[in-house]
Short mmCIF file of C-alpha atoms and ligand atoms in Angstrom, two decimals:
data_model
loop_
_atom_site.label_atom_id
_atom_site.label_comp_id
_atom_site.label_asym_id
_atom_site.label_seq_id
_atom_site.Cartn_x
_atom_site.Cartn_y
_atom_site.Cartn_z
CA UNK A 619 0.00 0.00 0.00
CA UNK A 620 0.95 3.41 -0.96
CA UNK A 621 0.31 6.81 -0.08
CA UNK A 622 -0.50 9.52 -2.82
CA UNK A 623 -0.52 13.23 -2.06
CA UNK A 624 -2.22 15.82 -4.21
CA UNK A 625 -0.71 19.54 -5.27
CA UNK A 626 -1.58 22.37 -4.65
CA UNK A 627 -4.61 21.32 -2.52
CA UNK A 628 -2.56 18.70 0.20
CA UNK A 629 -5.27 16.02 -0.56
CA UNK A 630 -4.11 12.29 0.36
CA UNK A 631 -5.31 8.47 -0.76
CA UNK A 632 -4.39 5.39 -0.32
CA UNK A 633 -3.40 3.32 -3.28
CA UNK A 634 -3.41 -0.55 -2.81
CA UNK A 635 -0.79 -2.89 -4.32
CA UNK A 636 -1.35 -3.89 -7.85
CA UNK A 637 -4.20 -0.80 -7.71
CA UNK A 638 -3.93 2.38 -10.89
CA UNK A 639 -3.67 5.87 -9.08
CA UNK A 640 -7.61 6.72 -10.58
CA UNK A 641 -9.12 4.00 -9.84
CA UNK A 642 -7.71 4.63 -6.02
CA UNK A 643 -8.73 8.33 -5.84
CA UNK A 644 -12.39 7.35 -7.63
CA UNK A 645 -12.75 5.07 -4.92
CA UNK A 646 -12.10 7.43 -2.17
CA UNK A 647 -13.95 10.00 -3.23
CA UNK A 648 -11.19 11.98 -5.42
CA UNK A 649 -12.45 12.98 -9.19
CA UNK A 650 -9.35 13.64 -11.35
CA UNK A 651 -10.00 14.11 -14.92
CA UNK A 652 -10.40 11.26 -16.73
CA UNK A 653 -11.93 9.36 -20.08
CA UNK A 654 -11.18 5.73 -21.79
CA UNK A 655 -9.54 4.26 -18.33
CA UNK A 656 -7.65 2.15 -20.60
CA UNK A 657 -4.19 4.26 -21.83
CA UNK A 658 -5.82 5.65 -24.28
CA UNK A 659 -7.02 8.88 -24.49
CA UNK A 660 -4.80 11.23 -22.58
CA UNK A 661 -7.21 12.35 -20.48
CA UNK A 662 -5.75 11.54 -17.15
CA UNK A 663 -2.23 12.79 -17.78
CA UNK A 664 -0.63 14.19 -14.86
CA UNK A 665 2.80 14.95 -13.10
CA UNK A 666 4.43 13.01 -10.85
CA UNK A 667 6.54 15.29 -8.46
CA UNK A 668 7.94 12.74 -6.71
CA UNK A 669 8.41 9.14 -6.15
CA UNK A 670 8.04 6.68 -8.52
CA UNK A 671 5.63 4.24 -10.50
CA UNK A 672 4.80 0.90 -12.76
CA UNK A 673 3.42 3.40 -16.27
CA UNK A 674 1.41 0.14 -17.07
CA UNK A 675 -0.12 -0.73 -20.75
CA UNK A 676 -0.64 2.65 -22.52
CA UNK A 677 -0.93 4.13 -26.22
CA UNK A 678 2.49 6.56 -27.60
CA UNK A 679 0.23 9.14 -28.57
CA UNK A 680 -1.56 9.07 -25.02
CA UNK A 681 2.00 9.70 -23.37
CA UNK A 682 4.89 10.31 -25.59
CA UNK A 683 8.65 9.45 -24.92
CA UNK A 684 8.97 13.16 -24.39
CA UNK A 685 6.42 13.61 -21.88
CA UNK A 686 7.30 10.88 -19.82
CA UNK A 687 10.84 12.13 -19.56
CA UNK A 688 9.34 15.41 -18.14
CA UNK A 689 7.48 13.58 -15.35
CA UNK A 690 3.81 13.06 -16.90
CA UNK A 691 1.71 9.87 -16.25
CA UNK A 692 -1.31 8.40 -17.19
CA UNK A 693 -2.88 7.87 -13.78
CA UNK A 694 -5.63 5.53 -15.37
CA UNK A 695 -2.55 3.03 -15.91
CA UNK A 696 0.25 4.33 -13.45
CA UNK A 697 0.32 2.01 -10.21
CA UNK A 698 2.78 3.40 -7.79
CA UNK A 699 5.72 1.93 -6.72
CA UNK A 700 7.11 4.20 -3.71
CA UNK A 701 4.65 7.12 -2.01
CA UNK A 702 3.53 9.56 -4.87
CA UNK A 703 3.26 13.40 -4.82
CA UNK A 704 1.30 14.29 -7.92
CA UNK A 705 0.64 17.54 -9.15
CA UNK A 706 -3.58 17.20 -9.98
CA UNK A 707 -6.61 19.08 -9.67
CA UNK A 708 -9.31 17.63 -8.27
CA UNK A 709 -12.96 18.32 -10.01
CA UNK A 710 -15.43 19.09 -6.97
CA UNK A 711 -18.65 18.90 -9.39
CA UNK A 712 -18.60 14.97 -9.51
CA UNK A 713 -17.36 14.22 -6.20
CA UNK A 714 -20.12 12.85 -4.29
CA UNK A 715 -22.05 11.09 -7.11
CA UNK A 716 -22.47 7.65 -6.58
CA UNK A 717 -21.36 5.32 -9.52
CA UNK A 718 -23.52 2.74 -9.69
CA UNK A 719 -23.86 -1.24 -11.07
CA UNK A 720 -27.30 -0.86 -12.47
CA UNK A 721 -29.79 -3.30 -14.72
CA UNK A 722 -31.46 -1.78 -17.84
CA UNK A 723 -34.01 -2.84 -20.30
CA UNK A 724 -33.87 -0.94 -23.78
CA UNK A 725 -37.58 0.61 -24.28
CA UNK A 726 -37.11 1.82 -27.37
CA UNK A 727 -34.79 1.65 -30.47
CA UNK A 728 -34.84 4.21 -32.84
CA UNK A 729 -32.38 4.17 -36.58
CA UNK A 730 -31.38 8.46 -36.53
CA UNK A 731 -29.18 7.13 -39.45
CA UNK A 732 -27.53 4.39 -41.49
CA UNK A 733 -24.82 3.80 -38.78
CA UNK A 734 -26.73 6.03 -35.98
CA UNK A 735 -28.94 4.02 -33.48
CA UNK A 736 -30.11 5.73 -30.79
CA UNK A 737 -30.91 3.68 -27.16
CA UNK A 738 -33.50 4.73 -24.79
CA UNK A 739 -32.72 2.92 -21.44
CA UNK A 740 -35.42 2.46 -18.38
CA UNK A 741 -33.94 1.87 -15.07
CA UNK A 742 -35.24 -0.08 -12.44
CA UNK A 743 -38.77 1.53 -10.87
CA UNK A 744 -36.73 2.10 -7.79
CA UNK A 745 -33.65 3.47 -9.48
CA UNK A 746 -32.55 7.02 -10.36
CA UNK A 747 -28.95 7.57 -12.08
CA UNK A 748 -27.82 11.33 -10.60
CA UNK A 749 -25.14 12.22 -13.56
CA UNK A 750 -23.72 15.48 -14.98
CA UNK A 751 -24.38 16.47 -18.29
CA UNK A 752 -21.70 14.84 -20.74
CA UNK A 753 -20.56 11.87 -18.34
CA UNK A 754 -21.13 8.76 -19.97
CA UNK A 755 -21.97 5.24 -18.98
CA UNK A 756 -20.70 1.73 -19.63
CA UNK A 757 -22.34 -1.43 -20.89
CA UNK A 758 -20.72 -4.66 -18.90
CA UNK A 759 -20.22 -7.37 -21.38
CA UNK A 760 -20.30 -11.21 -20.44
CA UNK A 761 -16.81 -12.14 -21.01
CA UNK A 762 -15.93 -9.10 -18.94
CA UNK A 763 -15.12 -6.41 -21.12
CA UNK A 764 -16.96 -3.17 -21.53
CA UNK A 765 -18.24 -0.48 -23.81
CA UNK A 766 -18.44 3.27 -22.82
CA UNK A 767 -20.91 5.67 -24.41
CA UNK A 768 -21.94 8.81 -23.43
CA UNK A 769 -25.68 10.04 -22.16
CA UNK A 770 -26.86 12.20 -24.84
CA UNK A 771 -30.24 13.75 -22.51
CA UNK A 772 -29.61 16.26 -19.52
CA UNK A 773 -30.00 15.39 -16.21
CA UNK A 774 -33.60 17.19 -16.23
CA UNK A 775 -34.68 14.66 -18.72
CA UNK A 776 -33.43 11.13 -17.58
CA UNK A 777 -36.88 9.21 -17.30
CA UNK A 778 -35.17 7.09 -20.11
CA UNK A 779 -31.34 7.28 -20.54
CA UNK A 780 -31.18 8.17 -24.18
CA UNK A 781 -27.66 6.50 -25.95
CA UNK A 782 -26.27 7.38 -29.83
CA UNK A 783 -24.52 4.67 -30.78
CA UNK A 784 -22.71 4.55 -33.59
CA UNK A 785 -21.83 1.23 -35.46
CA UNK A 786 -18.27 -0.04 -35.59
CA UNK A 787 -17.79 -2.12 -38.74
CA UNK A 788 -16.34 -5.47 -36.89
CA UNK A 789 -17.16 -4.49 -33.37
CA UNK A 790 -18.63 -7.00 -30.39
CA UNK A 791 -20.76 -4.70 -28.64
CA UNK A 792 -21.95 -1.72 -31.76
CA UNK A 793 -23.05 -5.12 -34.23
CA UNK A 794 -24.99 -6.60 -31.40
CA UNK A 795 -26.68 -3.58 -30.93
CA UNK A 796 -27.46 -3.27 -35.15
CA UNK A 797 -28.00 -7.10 -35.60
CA UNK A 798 -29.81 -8.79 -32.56
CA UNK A 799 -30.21 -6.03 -30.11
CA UNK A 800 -34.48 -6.33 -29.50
CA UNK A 801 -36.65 -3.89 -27.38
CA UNK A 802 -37.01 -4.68 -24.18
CA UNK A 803 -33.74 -7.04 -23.88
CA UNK A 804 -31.51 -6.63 -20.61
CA UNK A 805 -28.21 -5.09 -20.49
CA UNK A 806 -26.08 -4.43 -17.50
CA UNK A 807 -24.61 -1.04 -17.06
CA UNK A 808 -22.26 0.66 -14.26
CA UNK A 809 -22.20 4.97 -14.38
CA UNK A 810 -22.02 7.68 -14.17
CA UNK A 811 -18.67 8.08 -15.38
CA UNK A 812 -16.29 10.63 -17.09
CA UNK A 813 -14.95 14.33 -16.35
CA UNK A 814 -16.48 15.67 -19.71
CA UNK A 815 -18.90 17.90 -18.15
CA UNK A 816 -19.29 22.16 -18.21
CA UNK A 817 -17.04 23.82 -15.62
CA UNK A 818 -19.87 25.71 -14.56
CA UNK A 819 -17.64 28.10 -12.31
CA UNK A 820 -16.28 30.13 -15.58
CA UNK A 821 -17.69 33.12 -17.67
CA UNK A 822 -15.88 31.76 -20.53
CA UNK A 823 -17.64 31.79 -24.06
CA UNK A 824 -17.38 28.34 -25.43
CA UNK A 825 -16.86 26.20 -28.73
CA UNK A 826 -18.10 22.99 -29.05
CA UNK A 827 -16.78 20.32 -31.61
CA UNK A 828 -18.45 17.17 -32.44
CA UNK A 829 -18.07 14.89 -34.90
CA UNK A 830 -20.56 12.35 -35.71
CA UNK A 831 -22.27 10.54 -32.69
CA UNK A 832 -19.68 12.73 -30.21
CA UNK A 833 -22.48 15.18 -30.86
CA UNK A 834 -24.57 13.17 -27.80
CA UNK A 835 -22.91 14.36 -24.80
CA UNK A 836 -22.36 18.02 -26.23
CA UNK A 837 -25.87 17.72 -27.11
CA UNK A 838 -26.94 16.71 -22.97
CA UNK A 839 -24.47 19.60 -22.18
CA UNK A 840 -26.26 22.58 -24.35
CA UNK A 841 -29.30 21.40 -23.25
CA UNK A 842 -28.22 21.64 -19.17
CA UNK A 843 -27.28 24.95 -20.25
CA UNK A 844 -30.62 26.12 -21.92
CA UNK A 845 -32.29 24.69 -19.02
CA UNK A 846 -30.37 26.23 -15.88
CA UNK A 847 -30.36 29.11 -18.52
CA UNK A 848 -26.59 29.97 -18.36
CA UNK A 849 -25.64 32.49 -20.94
CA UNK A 850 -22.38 31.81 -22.30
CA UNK A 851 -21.88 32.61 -25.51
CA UNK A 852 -21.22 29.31 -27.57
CA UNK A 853 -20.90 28.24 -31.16
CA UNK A 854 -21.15 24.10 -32.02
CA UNK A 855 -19.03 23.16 -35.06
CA UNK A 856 -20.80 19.40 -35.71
CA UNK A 857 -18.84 17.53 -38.63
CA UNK A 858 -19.72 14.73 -40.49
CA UNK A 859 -18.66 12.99 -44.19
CA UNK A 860 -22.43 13.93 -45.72
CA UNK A 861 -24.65 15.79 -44.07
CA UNK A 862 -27.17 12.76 -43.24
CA UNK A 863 -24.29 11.73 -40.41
CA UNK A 864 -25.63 14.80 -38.84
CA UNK A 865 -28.21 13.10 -37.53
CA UNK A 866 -30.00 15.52 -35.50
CA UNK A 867 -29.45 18.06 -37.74
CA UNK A 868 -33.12 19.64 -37.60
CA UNK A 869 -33.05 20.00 -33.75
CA UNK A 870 -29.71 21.95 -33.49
CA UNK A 871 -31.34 24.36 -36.33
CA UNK A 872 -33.90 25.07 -33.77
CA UNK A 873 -31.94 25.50 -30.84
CA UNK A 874 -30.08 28.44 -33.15
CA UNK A 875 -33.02 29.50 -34.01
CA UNK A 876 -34.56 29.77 -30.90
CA UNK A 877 -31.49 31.16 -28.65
CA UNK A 878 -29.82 34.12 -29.18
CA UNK A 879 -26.29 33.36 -27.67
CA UNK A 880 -26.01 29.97 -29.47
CA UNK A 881 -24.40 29.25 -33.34
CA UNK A 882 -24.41 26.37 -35.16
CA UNK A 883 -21.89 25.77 -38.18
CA UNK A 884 -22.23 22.07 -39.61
CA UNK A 885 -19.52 20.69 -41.65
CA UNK A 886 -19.17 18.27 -44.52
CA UNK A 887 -16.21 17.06 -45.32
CA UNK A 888 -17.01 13.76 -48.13
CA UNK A 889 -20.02 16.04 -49.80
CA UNK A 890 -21.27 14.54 -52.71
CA UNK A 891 -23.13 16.18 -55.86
CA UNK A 892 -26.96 14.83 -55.00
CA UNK A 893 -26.25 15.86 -51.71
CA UNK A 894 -26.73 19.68 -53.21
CA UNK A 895 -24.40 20.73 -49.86
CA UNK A 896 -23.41 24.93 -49.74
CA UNK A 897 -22.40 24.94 -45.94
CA UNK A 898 -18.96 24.61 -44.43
CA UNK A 899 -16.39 22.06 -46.26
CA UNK A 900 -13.46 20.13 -45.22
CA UNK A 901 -12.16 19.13 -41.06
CA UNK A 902 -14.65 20.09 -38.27
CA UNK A 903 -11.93 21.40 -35.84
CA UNK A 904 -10.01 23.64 -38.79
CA UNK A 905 -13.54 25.73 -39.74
CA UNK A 906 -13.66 26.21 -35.89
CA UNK A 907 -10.01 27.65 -36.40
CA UNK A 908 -11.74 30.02 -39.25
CA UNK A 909 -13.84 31.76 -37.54
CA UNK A 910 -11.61 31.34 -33.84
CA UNK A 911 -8.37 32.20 -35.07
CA UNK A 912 -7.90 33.48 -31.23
CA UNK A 913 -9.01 30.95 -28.71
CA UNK A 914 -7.11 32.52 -25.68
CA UNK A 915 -10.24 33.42 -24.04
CA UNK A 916 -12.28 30.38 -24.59
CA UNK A 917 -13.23 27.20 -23.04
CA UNK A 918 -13.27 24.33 -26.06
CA UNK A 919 -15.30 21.12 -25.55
CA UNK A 920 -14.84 18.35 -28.37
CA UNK A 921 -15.65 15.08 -28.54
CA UNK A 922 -15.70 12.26 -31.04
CA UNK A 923 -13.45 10.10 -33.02
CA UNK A 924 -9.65 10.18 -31.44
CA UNK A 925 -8.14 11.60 -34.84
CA UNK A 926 -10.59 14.87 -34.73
CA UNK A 927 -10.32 15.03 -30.39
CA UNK A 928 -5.85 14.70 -30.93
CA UNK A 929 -6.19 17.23 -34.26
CA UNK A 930 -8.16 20.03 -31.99
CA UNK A 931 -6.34 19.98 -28.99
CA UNK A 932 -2.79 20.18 -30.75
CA UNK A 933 -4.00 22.60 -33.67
CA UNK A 934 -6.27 25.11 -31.14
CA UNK A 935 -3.07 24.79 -28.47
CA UNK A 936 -0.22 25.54 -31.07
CA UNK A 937 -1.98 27.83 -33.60
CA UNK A 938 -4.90 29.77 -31.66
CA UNK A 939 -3.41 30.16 -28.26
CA UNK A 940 -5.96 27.96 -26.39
CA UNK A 941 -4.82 27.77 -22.46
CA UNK A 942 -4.25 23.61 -23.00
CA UNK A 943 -6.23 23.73 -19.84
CA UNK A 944 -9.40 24.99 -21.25
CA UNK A 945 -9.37 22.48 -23.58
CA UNK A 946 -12.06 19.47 -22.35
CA UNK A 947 -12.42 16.37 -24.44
CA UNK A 948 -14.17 12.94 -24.60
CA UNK A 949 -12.19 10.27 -27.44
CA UNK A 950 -14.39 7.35 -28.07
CA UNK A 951 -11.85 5.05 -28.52
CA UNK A 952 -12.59 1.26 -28.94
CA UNK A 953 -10.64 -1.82 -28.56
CA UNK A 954 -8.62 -1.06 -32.16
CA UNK A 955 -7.02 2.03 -30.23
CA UNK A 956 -6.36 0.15 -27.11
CA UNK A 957 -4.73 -3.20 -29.22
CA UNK A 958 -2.63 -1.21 -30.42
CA UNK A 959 -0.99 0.07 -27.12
CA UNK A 960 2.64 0.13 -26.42
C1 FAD B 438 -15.68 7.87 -22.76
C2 FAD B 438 -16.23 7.30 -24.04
C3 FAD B 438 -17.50 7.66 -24.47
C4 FAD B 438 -18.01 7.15 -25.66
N1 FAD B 438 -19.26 7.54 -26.07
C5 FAD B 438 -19.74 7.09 -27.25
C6 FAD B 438 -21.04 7.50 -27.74
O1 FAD B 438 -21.77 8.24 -27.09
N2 FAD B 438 -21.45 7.03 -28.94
C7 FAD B 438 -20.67 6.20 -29.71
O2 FAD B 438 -21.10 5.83 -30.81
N3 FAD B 438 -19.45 5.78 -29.27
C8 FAD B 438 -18.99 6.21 -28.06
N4 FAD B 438 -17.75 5.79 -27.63
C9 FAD B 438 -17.01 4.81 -28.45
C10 FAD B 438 -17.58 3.44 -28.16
O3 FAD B 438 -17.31 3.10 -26.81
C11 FAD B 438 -16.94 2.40 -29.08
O4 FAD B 438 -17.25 2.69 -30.42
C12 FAD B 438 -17.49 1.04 -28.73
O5 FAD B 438 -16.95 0.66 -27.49
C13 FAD B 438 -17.16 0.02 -29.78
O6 FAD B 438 -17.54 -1.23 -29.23
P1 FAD B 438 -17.63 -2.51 -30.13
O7 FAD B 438 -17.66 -3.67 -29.19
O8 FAD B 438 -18.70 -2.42 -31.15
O9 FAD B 438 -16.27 -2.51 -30.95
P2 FAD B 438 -14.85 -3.06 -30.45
O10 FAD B 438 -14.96 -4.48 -30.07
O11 FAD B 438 -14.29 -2.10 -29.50
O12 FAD B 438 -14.06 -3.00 -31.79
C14 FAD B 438 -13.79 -1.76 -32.46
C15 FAD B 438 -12.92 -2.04 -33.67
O13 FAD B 438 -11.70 -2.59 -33.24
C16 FAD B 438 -11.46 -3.82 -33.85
N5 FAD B 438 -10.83 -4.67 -32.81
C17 FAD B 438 -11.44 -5.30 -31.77
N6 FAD B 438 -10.53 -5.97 -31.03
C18 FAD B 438 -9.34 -5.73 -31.62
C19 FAD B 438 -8.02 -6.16 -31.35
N7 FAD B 438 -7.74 -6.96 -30.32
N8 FAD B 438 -7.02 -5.72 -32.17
C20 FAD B 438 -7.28 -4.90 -33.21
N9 FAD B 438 -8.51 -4.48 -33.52
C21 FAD B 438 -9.51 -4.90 -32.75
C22 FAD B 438 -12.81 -4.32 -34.31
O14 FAD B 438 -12.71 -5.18 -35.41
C23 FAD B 438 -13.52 -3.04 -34.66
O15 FAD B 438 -13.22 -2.61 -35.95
C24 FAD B 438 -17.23 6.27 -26.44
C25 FAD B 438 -15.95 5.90 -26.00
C26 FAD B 438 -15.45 6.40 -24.82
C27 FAD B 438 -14.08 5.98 -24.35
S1 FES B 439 -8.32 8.00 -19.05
FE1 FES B 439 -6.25 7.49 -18.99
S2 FES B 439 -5.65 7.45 -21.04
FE2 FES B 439 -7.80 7.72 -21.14
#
């Protein structure tokens, strides 16, 4: 057993042998930012100040050579080895919401396109899931493995837990859901999970990117914010190959329509001639670049495939002076990214 001290606020857990330095703090009640759990979004990255540790199974691009030699750590994967001082901010918001192992039966199933199915879970009569907007939840498989996806409704609208799932050509959980998934089958599920939520303590305008189905947590964040009626400024860039990917297309035209402080810019990057497409062309994250050429006073949420999520962070860090700490992400990874760890 070791002990692990936070900086700057003094904060102190107990790690057990063999046990990653989240998993430890989740358990006692410490939120550090995190997403995948599994090396391979970058999420969790963090400084060790002193002592030393086991950097477990992780992806290169999660935690370069570079940044290793300067200290960094994933703290999904890092189990300690001696006492730990780590420099990490803890996120107050989640702290005392229970995570929960929790039955569900799917009430409804509904195609929003080709690839697009979206899940509307019922709990149990006697059980309520208390979440933030943008946390996520995760489906426990059989043979032990799980599958993360992110609540798309606000917490002022969780009678059913609504899910956008997008299918993975090839993948266990995503061709179960498109092949034999029926209504009212049982899944097991364990949440709320995830650090992808508003900061609600800054004034910051904000910029959301989204590509494809990482338009569902984005989509339960707005809509906390429209309900709690907080006025930030903020601008959605959603991207897709043809605009049918943007599957809920008609109900972000209304939110722009219907609230002043909120912009919508789709973008289309594989248009095609019958799709008759005059809107924004080419990457979601550079058209956000367009029109935010100075990002120094913004907060950026994106979420989505890893290539767009990596793309943002480094392009809106390096070229539009985005504090890297303003910049919040969710990268639905799958088992492909997390094979292929070093
Ligand atoms: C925090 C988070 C939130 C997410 N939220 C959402 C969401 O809201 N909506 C959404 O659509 N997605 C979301 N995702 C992504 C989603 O979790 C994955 O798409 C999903 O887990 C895929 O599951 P699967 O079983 O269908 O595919 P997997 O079994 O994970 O397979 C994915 C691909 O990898 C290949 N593969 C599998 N095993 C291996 C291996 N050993 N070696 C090499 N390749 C392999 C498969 O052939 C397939 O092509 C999220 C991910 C994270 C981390
Ligand atoms: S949460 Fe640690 S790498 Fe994703």
């Amino acid at each position: 057993m070791h002990t692990v001290t936070l900086q700057p606020s003094g904060h102190q857990f107990q790690v057990e042998d063999g046990e990653a330095v989240l998993a430890a703090a989740l358990r006692q009640g410490f939120v550090l930012p995190y997403g995948c759990k599994n090396g391979a979004c970058g999420s969790c990255k963090g400084k060790i100040l002193s002592g030393a540790v086991d950097y477990g199974v992780y992806q290169q691009k999660a935690l370069t050579d570079e940044e290793k030699a300067q200290g960094k750590a994933l703290f999904c994967q890092a189990k300690p080895l001696t006492d730990l001082v780590l420099e990490a901010r803890t996120l107050g918001a989640a702290k005392d919401i229970q995570i929960k192992k929790l039955p569900c039966r799917v009430q409804k199933m509904e195609r929003l396109a080709d690839d697009v199915m979206a899940l509307h879970l019922k709990l149990p009569a006697n059980e309520k899931l208390i979440f933030l907007a943008g946390q996520y939840i995760e489906f426990l498989l059989k043979d032990g493995g799980r599958r993360s996806f992110s609540m798309a409704n606000p917490p002022h609208d969780a009678e059913l837990i609504q899910l956008h799932v997008r299918h993975v050509a090839g993948g266990q959980f995503t061709d179960h859901v498109f092949n034999k998934m029926k209504e009212r089958d049982i899944l097991r599920c364990e949440g709320p999970m995830g650090t992808f939520f508003l900061r609600e303590e800054s004034d910051k305008p904000l910029v959301f990117v989204a590509s494809g189905t990482g338009f569902a947590p984005i989509k339960a964040v707005i809509e906390h914010m429209f309900h709690k009626g907080i006025a930030r400024p903020m601008t959605l860039y959603w991207g897709g190959r043809r605009p049918k990917d943007l599957y809920m297309n008609q109900l972000v035209t209304a939110w722009a329509a219907e609230h002043a402080g909120f912009k919508y810019v789709p973008v289309i990057s594989e248009a095609k001639p019958e799709d008759t497409w005059n809107g924004r062309t080419g990457f979601v994250h550079r058209a956000a670049m367009q029109d935010f050429p100075d990002l120094s006073g913004h907060q950026v949420y994106a979420c989505g495939v890893p290539i767009m999520v990596d793309s943002a962070k480094r392009d809106f860090i390096a070229q539009c002076k985005l504090p890297e700490e303003e910049f919040y992400a969710d990268s639905f990874t799958t088992q492909a990214d997390i094979a292929g760890a070093a």
